[in-house]
Short mmCIF file of C-alpha atoms and ligand atoms in Angstrom, two decimals:
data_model
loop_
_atom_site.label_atom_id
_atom_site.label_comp_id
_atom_site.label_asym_id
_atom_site.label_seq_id
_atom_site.Cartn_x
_atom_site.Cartn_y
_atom_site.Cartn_z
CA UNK A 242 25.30 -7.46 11.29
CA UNK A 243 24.03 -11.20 11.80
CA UNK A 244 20.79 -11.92 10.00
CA UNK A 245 21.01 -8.88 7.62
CA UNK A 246 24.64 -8.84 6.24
CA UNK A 247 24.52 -12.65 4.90
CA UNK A 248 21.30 -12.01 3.37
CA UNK A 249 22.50 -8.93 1.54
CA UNK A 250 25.79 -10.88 -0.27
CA UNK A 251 26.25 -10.02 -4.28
CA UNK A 252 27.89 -13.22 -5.33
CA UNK A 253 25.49 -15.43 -3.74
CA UNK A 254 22.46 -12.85 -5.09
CA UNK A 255 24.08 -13.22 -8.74
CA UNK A 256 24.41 -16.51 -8.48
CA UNK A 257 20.72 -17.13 -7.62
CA UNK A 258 19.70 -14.71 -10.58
CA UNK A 259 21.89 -17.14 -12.41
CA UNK A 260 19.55 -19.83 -11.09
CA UNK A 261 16.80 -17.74 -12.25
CA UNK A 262 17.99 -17.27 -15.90
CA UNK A 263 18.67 -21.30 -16.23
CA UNK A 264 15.61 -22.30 -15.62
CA UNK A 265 13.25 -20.04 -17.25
CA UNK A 266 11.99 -20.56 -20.55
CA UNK A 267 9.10 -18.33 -20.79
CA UNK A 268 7.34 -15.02 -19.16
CA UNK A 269 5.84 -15.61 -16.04
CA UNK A 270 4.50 -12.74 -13.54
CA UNK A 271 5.05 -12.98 -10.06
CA UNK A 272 3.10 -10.30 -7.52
CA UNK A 273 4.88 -9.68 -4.47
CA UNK A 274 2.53 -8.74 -2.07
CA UNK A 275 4.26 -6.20 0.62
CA UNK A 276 5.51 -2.65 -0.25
CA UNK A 277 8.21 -3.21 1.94
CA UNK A 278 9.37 -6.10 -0.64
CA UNK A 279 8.70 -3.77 -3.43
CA UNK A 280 10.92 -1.13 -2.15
CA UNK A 281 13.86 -4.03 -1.39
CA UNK A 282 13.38 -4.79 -5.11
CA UNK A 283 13.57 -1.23 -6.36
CA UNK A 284 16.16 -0.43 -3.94
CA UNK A 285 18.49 -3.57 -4.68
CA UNK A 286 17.77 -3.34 -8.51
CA UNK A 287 16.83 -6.82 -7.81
CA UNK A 288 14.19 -6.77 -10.99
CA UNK A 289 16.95 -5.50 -13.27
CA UNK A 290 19.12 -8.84 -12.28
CA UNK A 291 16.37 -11.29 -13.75
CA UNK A 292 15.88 -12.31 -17.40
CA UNK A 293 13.38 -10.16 -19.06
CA UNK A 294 10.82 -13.14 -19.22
CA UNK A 295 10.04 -12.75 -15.22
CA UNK A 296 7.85 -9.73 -14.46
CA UNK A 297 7.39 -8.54 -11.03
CA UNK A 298 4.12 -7.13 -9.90
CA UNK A 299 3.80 -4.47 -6.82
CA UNK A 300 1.14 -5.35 -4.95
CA UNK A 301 -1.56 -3.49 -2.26
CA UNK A 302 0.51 -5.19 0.68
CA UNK A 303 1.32 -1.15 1.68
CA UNK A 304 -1.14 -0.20 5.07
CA UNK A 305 -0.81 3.08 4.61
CA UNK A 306 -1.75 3.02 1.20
CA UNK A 307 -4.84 0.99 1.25
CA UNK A 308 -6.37 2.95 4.17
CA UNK A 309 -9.89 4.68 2.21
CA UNK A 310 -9.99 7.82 1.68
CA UNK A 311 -13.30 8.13 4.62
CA UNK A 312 -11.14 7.03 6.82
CA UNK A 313 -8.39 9.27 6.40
CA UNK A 314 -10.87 12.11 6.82
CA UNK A 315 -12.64 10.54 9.67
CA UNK A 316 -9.23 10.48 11.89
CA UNK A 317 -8.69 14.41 10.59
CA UNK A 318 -12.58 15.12 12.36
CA UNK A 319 -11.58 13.36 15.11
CA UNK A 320 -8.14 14.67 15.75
CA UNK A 321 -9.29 18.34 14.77
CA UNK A 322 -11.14 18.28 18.05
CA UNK A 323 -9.80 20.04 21.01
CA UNK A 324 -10.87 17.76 23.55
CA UNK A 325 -8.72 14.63 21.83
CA UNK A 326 -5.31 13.70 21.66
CA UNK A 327 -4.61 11.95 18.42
CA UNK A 328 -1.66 9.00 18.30
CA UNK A 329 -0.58 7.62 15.13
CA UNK A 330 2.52 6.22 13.89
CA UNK A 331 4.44 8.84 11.97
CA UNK A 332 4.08 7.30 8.43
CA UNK A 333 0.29 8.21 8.61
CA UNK A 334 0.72 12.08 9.37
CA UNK A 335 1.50 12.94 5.86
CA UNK A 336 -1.20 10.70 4.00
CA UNK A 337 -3.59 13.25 2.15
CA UNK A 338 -7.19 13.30 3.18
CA UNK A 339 -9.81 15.17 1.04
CA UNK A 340 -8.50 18.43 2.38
CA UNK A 341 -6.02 18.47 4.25
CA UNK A 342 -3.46 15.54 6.18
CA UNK A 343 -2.63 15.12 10.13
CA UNK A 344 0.28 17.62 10.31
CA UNK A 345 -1.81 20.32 8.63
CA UNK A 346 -4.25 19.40 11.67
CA UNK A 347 -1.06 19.30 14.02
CA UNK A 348 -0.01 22.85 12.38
CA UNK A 349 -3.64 24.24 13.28
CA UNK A 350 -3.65 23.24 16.86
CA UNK A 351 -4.42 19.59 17.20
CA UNK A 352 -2.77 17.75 19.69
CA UNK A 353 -1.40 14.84 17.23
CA UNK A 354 1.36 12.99 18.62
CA UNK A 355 3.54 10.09 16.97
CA UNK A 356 4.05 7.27 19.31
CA UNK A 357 5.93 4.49 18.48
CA UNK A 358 3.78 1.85 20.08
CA UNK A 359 -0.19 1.51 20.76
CA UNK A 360 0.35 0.83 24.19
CA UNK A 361 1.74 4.51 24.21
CA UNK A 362 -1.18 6.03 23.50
CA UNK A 363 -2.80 3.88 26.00
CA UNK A 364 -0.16 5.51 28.90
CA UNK A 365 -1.17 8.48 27.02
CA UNK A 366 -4.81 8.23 28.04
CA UNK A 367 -4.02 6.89 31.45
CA UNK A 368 -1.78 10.33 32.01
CA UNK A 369 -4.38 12.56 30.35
CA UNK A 370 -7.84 11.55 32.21
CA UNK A 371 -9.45 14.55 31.13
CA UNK A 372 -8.86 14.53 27.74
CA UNK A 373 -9.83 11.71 24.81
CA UNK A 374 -7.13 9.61 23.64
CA UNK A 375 -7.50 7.87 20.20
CA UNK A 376 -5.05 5.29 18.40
CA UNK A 377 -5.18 5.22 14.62
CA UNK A 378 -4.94 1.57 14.10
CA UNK A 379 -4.83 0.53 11.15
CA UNK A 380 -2.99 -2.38 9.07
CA UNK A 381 -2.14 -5.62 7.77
CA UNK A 382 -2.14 -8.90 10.56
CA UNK A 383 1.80 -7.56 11.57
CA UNK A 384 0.38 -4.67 13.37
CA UNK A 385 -2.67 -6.03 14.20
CA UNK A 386 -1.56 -8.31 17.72
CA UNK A 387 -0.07 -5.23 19.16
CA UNK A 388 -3.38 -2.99 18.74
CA UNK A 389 -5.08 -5.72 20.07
CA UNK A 390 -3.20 -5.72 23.34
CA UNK A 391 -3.60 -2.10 23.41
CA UNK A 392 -7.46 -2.25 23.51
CA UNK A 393 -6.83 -5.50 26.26
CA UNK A 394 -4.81 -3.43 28.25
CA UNK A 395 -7.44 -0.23 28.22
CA UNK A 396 -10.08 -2.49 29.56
CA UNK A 397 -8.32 -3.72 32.28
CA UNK A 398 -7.10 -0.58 33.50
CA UNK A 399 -10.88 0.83 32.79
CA UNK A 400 -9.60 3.14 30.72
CA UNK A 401 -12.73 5.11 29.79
CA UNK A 402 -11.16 8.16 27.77
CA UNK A 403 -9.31 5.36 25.49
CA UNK A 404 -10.08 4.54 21.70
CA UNK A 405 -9.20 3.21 18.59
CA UNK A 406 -9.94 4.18 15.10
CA UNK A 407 -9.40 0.90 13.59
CA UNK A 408 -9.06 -0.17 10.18
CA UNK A 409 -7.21 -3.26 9.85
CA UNK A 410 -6.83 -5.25 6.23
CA UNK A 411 -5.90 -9.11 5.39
CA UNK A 412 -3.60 -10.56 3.11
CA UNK A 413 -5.60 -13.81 1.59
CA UNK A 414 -8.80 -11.88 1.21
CA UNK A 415 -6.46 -10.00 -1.03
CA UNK A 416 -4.73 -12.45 -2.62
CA UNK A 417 -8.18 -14.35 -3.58
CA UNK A 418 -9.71 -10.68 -5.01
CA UNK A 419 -6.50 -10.29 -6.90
CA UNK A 420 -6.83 -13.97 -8.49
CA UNK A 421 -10.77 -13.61 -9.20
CA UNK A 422 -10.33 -10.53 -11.06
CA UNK A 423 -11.19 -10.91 -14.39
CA UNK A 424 -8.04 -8.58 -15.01
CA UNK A 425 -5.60 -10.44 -12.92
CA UNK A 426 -1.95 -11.02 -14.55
CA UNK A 427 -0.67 -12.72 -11.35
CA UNK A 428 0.12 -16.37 -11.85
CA UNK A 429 2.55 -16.66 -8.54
CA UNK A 430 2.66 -14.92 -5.18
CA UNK A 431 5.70 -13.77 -2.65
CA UNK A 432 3.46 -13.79 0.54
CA UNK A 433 4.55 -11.18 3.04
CA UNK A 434 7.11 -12.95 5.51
CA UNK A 435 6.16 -10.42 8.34
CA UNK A 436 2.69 -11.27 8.12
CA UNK A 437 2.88 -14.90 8.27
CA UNK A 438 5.09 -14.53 11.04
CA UNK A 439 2.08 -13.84 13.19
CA UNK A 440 -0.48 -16.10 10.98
CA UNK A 441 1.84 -18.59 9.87
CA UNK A 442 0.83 -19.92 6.43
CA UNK A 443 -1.63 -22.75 6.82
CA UNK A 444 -4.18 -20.15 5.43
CA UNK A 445 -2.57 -20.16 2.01
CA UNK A 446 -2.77 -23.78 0.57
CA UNK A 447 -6.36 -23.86 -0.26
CA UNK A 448 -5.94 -20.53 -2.10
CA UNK A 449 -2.55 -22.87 -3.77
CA UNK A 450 -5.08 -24.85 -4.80
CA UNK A 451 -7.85 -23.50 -5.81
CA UNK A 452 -5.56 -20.85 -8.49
CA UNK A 453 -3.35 -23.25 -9.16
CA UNK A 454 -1.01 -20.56 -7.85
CA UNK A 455 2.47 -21.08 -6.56
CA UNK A 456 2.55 -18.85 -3.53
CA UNK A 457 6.45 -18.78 -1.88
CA UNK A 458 6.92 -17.26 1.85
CA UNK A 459 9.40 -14.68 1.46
CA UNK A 460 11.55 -11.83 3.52
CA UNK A 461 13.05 -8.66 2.99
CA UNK A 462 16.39 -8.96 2.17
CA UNK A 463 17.82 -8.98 -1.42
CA UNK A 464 18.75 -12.98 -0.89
CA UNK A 465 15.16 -13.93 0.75
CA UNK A 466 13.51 -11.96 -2.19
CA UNK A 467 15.87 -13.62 -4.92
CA UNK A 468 15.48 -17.16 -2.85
CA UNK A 469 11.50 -16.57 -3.15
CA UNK A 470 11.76 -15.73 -7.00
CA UNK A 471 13.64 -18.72 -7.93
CA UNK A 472 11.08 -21.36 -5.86
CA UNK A 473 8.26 -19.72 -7.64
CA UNK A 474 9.50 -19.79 -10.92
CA UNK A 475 10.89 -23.38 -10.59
CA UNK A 476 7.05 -24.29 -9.71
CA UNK A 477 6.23 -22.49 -12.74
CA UNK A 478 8.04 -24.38 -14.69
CA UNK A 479 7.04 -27.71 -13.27
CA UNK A 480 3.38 -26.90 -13.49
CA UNK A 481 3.29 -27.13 -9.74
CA UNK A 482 1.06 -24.82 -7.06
CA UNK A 483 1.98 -25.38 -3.88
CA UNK A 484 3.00 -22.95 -0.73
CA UNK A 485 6.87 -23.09 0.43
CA UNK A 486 8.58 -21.13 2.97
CA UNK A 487 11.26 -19.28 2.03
CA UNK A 488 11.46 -17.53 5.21
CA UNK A 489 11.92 -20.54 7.64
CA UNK A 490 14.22 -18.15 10.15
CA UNK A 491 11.19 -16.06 11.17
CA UNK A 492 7.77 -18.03 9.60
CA UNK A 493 6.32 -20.93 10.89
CA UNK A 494 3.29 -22.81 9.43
CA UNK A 495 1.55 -22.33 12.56
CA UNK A 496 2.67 -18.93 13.26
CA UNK A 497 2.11 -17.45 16.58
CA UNK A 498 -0.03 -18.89 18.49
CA UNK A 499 -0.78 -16.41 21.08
CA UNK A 500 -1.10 -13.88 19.02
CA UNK A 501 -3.61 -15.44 16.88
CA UNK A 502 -5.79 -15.57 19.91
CA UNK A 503 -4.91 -12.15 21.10
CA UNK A 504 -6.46 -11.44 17.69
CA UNK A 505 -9.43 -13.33 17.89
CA UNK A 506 -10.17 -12.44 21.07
CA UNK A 507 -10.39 -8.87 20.29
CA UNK A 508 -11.33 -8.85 16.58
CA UNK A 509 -13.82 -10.25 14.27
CA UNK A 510 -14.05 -10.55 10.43
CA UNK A 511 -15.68 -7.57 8.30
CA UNK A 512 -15.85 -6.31 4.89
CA UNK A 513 -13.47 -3.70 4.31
CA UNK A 514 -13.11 -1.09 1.25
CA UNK A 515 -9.08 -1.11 0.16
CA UNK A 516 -8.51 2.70 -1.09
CA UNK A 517 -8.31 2.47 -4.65
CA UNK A 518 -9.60 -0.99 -5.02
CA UNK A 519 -13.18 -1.17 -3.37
CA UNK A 520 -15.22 -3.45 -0.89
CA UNK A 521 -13.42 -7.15 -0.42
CA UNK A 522 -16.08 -9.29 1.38
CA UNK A 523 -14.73 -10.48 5.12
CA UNK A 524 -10.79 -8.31 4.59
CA UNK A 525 -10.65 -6.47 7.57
CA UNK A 526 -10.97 -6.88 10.92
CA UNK A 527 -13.17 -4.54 13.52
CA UNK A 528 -13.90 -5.15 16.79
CA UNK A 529 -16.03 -7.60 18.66
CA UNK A 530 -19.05 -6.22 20.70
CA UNK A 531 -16.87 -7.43 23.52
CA UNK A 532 -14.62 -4.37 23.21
CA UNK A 533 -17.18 -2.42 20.96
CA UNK A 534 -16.86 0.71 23.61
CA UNK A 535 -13.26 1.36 22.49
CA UNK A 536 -14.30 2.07 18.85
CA UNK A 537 -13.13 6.02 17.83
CA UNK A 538 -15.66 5.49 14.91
CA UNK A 539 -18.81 5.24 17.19
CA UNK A 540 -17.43 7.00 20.22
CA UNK A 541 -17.08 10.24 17.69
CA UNK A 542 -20.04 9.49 15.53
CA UNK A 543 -17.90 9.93 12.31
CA UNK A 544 -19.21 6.95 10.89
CA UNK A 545 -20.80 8.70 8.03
CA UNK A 546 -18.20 10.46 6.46
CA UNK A 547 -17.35 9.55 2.55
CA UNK A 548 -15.04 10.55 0.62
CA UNK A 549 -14.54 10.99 -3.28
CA UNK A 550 -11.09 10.02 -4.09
CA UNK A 551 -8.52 11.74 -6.52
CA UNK A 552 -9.26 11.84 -10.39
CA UNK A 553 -6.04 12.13 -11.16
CA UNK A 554 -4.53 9.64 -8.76
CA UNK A 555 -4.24 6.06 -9.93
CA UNK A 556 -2.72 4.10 -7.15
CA UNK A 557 -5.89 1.94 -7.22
CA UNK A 558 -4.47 0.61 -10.83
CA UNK A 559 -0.99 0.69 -9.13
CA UNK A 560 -1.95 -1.33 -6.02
CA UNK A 561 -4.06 -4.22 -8.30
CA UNK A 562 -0.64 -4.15 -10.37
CA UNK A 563 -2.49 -2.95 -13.59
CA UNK A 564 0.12 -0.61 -14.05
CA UNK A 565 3.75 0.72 -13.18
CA UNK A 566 3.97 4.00 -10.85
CA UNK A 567 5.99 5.73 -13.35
CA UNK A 568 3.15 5.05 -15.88
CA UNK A 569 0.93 7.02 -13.94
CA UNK A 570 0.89 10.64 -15.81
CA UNK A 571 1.33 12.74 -12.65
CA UNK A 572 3.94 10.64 -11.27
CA UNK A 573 6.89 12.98 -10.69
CA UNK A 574 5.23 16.49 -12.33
CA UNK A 575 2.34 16.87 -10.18
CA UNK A 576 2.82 14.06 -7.73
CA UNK A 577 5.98 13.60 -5.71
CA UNK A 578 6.92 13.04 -1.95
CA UNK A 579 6.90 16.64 -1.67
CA UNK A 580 3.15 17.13 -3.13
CA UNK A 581 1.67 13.57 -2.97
CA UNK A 582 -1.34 13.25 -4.62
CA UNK A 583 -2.01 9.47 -3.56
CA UNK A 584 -0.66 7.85 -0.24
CA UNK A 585 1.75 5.42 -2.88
CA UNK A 586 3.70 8.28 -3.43
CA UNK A 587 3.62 9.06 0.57
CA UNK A 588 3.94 5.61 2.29
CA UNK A 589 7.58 4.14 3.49
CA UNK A 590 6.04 1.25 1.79
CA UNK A 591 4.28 2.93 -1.25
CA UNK A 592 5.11 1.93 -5.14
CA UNK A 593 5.31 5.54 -5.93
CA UNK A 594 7.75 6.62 -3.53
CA UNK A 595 9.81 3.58 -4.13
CA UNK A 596 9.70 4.36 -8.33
CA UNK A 597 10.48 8.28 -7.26
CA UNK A 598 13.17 7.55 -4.62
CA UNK A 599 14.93 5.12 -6.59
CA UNK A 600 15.14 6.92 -9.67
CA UNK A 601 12.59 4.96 -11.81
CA UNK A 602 11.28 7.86 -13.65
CA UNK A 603 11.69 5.67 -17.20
S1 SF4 B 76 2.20 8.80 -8.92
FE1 SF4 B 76 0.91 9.95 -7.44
S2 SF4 B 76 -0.99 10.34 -8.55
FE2 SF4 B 76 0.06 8.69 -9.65
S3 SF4 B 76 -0.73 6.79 -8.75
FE3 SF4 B 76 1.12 7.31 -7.61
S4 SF4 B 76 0.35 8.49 -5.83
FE4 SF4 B 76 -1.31 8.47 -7.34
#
């Protein structure tokens, strides 16, 4: 298939691990920052082609897994009631709240449906006046424009039994918590290609600069990922920090334009708690007063609800890149896809499930 097939050939991938071996001459630790790179890596054995000197870090780029705990439970309140229809995509369904997840709410009578698009749940709403539709939107800046629209769209229709629970997260808040930390191993980035596809990258060079931090725009397929190692660890080597795109067929510096407004339009900055990770000042995004009467938080007066997360779950040390999944001591015995105890081990994107999926029990 064009645009996956060439990006998935094993000479040209061994030759760039070549490329990789030549030119390193010490260890270096790179952090890619989406799960959906981390599982191309596991899957691809990409990490296993590169000389033992380049580490490669998993990092909290997973939605799904950095959604708190609170908020997980506040979406089970609010779908457990009988007057709402709850509309999620269907990777959130199985992420464990304190007591319970969405299908055990589905299995007990709540109307929770999987859509495959916000604006779904929005037709939803427009089909079901008498009953209270809510969209579980949560995030990185990929998903984001789409919700966005979907809250647009509501309020021009006048969509009054319409709402979102909304818990959207950014990448360079991220990337600067990761780099402040006085525990931080990182000392280049992948940035997620998908994200700056909406953002483009001109958000990243001061971040460059001020870490002294190679950070390399890279995609999804074994080549992109391989392509994004070997620019970051030839700035490595040269003492360099600078952003390149290695992801020029979808990424532009600019990024998308429209969307960006979309975004703005209906969003504003906030601080956001990352499950396992805590509060990052100005992360997230919630939305402006403008469009404040299609928040599920407020509309359901749920805004209260903590949570206490797991004891035994460590994904927070996972996500951060502190440690491997498989050093986790539950990973595989009492945690697996079948009994997640953290939404790592849950998420299509997750470190856990990628480690337990792919064999990485070692
Ligand atoms: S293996 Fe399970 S318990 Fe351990 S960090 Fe991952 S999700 Fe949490």
């Amino acid at each position: 298939m064009r645009y996956l097939a060439e990006f998935r050939d094993g000479e040209i991938a061994q030759r760039l691990a070549a490329e990789v071996r030549r030119i390193t001459t010490r260890p270096w630790a790179i952090m890619e920052v989406c799960g959906g790179q981390t599982h191309a890596i596991i899957r691809n054995g990409i990490d296993q082609l590169l000389p033992p000197e380049i580490e490669l870090i998993h990092g909290p780029g997973c939605p799904v897994c950095v959604t708190p705990l609170e908020v997980i439970d506040k979406a089970l309140a609010i779908a457990s009631r009988p007057d709402v229809i709850f509309c999620s995509f269907g990777d959130m369904l199985r992420v464990p709240g304190s007591h319970k997840d969405l299908f055990r709410v589905k299995g007990e009578g709540g109307d929770v449906r999987v859509v495959y698009s916000p604006l779904d749940a929005v037709t939803i709403a427009r089909d079901n006046p008498h009953k209270q539709v809510v969209f579980f939107g949560i995030g990185f800046e990929t998903t984001a424009p789409a919700n966005a629209m979907a809250v647009v769209v509501a309020k021009r229709q006048g969509l009054k039994n319409f709402s979102m629970l909304v818990s959207h997260v950014l990448v360079p808040p991220a990337i600067e918590a990761i780099m402040s930390s006085p525990t931080n191993r990182v000392q280049a980035f992948l940035a997620a290609g998908h994200v700056c596809s909406v953002m483009g990258y001109w958000q990243y060079p001061p971040l460059a600069e001020k870490y002294h931090t190679p950070i390399v725009v890279t995609g999804f397929e074994p080549l992109d990922i391989l392509e994004g190692i070997r620019r970051a660890v030839r700035q490595l080597e040269a003492g360099e920090a600078c952003v390149e795109n290695a992801y020029p067929r979808a990424v532009t510096f600019e990024g998308n334009r429209p969307a960006q407004r979309m975004l703005a339009e209906v969003f504003e900055l906030t601080d956001r708690a990352w499950r396992g990770i805590g509060v990052i000042p100005s992360s997230g995004w919630r939305l402006r007063d403008a469009y404040r009467d299609f928040d599920a938080e407020a509309r359901f007066d749920v805004a209260d609800i903590q949570a206490q997360e797991s004891a035994v779950c460590r994904s927070g040390e996972v996500l951060q890149g502190l440690i491997k999944p498989n050093q986790c001591p539950a990973f595989g015995k009492q945690c697996t896809p079948r009994t997640p105890l953290g939404a790592t081990m849950v998420s299509s994107e997750g470190a856990c499930a990628a480690y337990y999926n792919y064999g990485r029990f070692a």
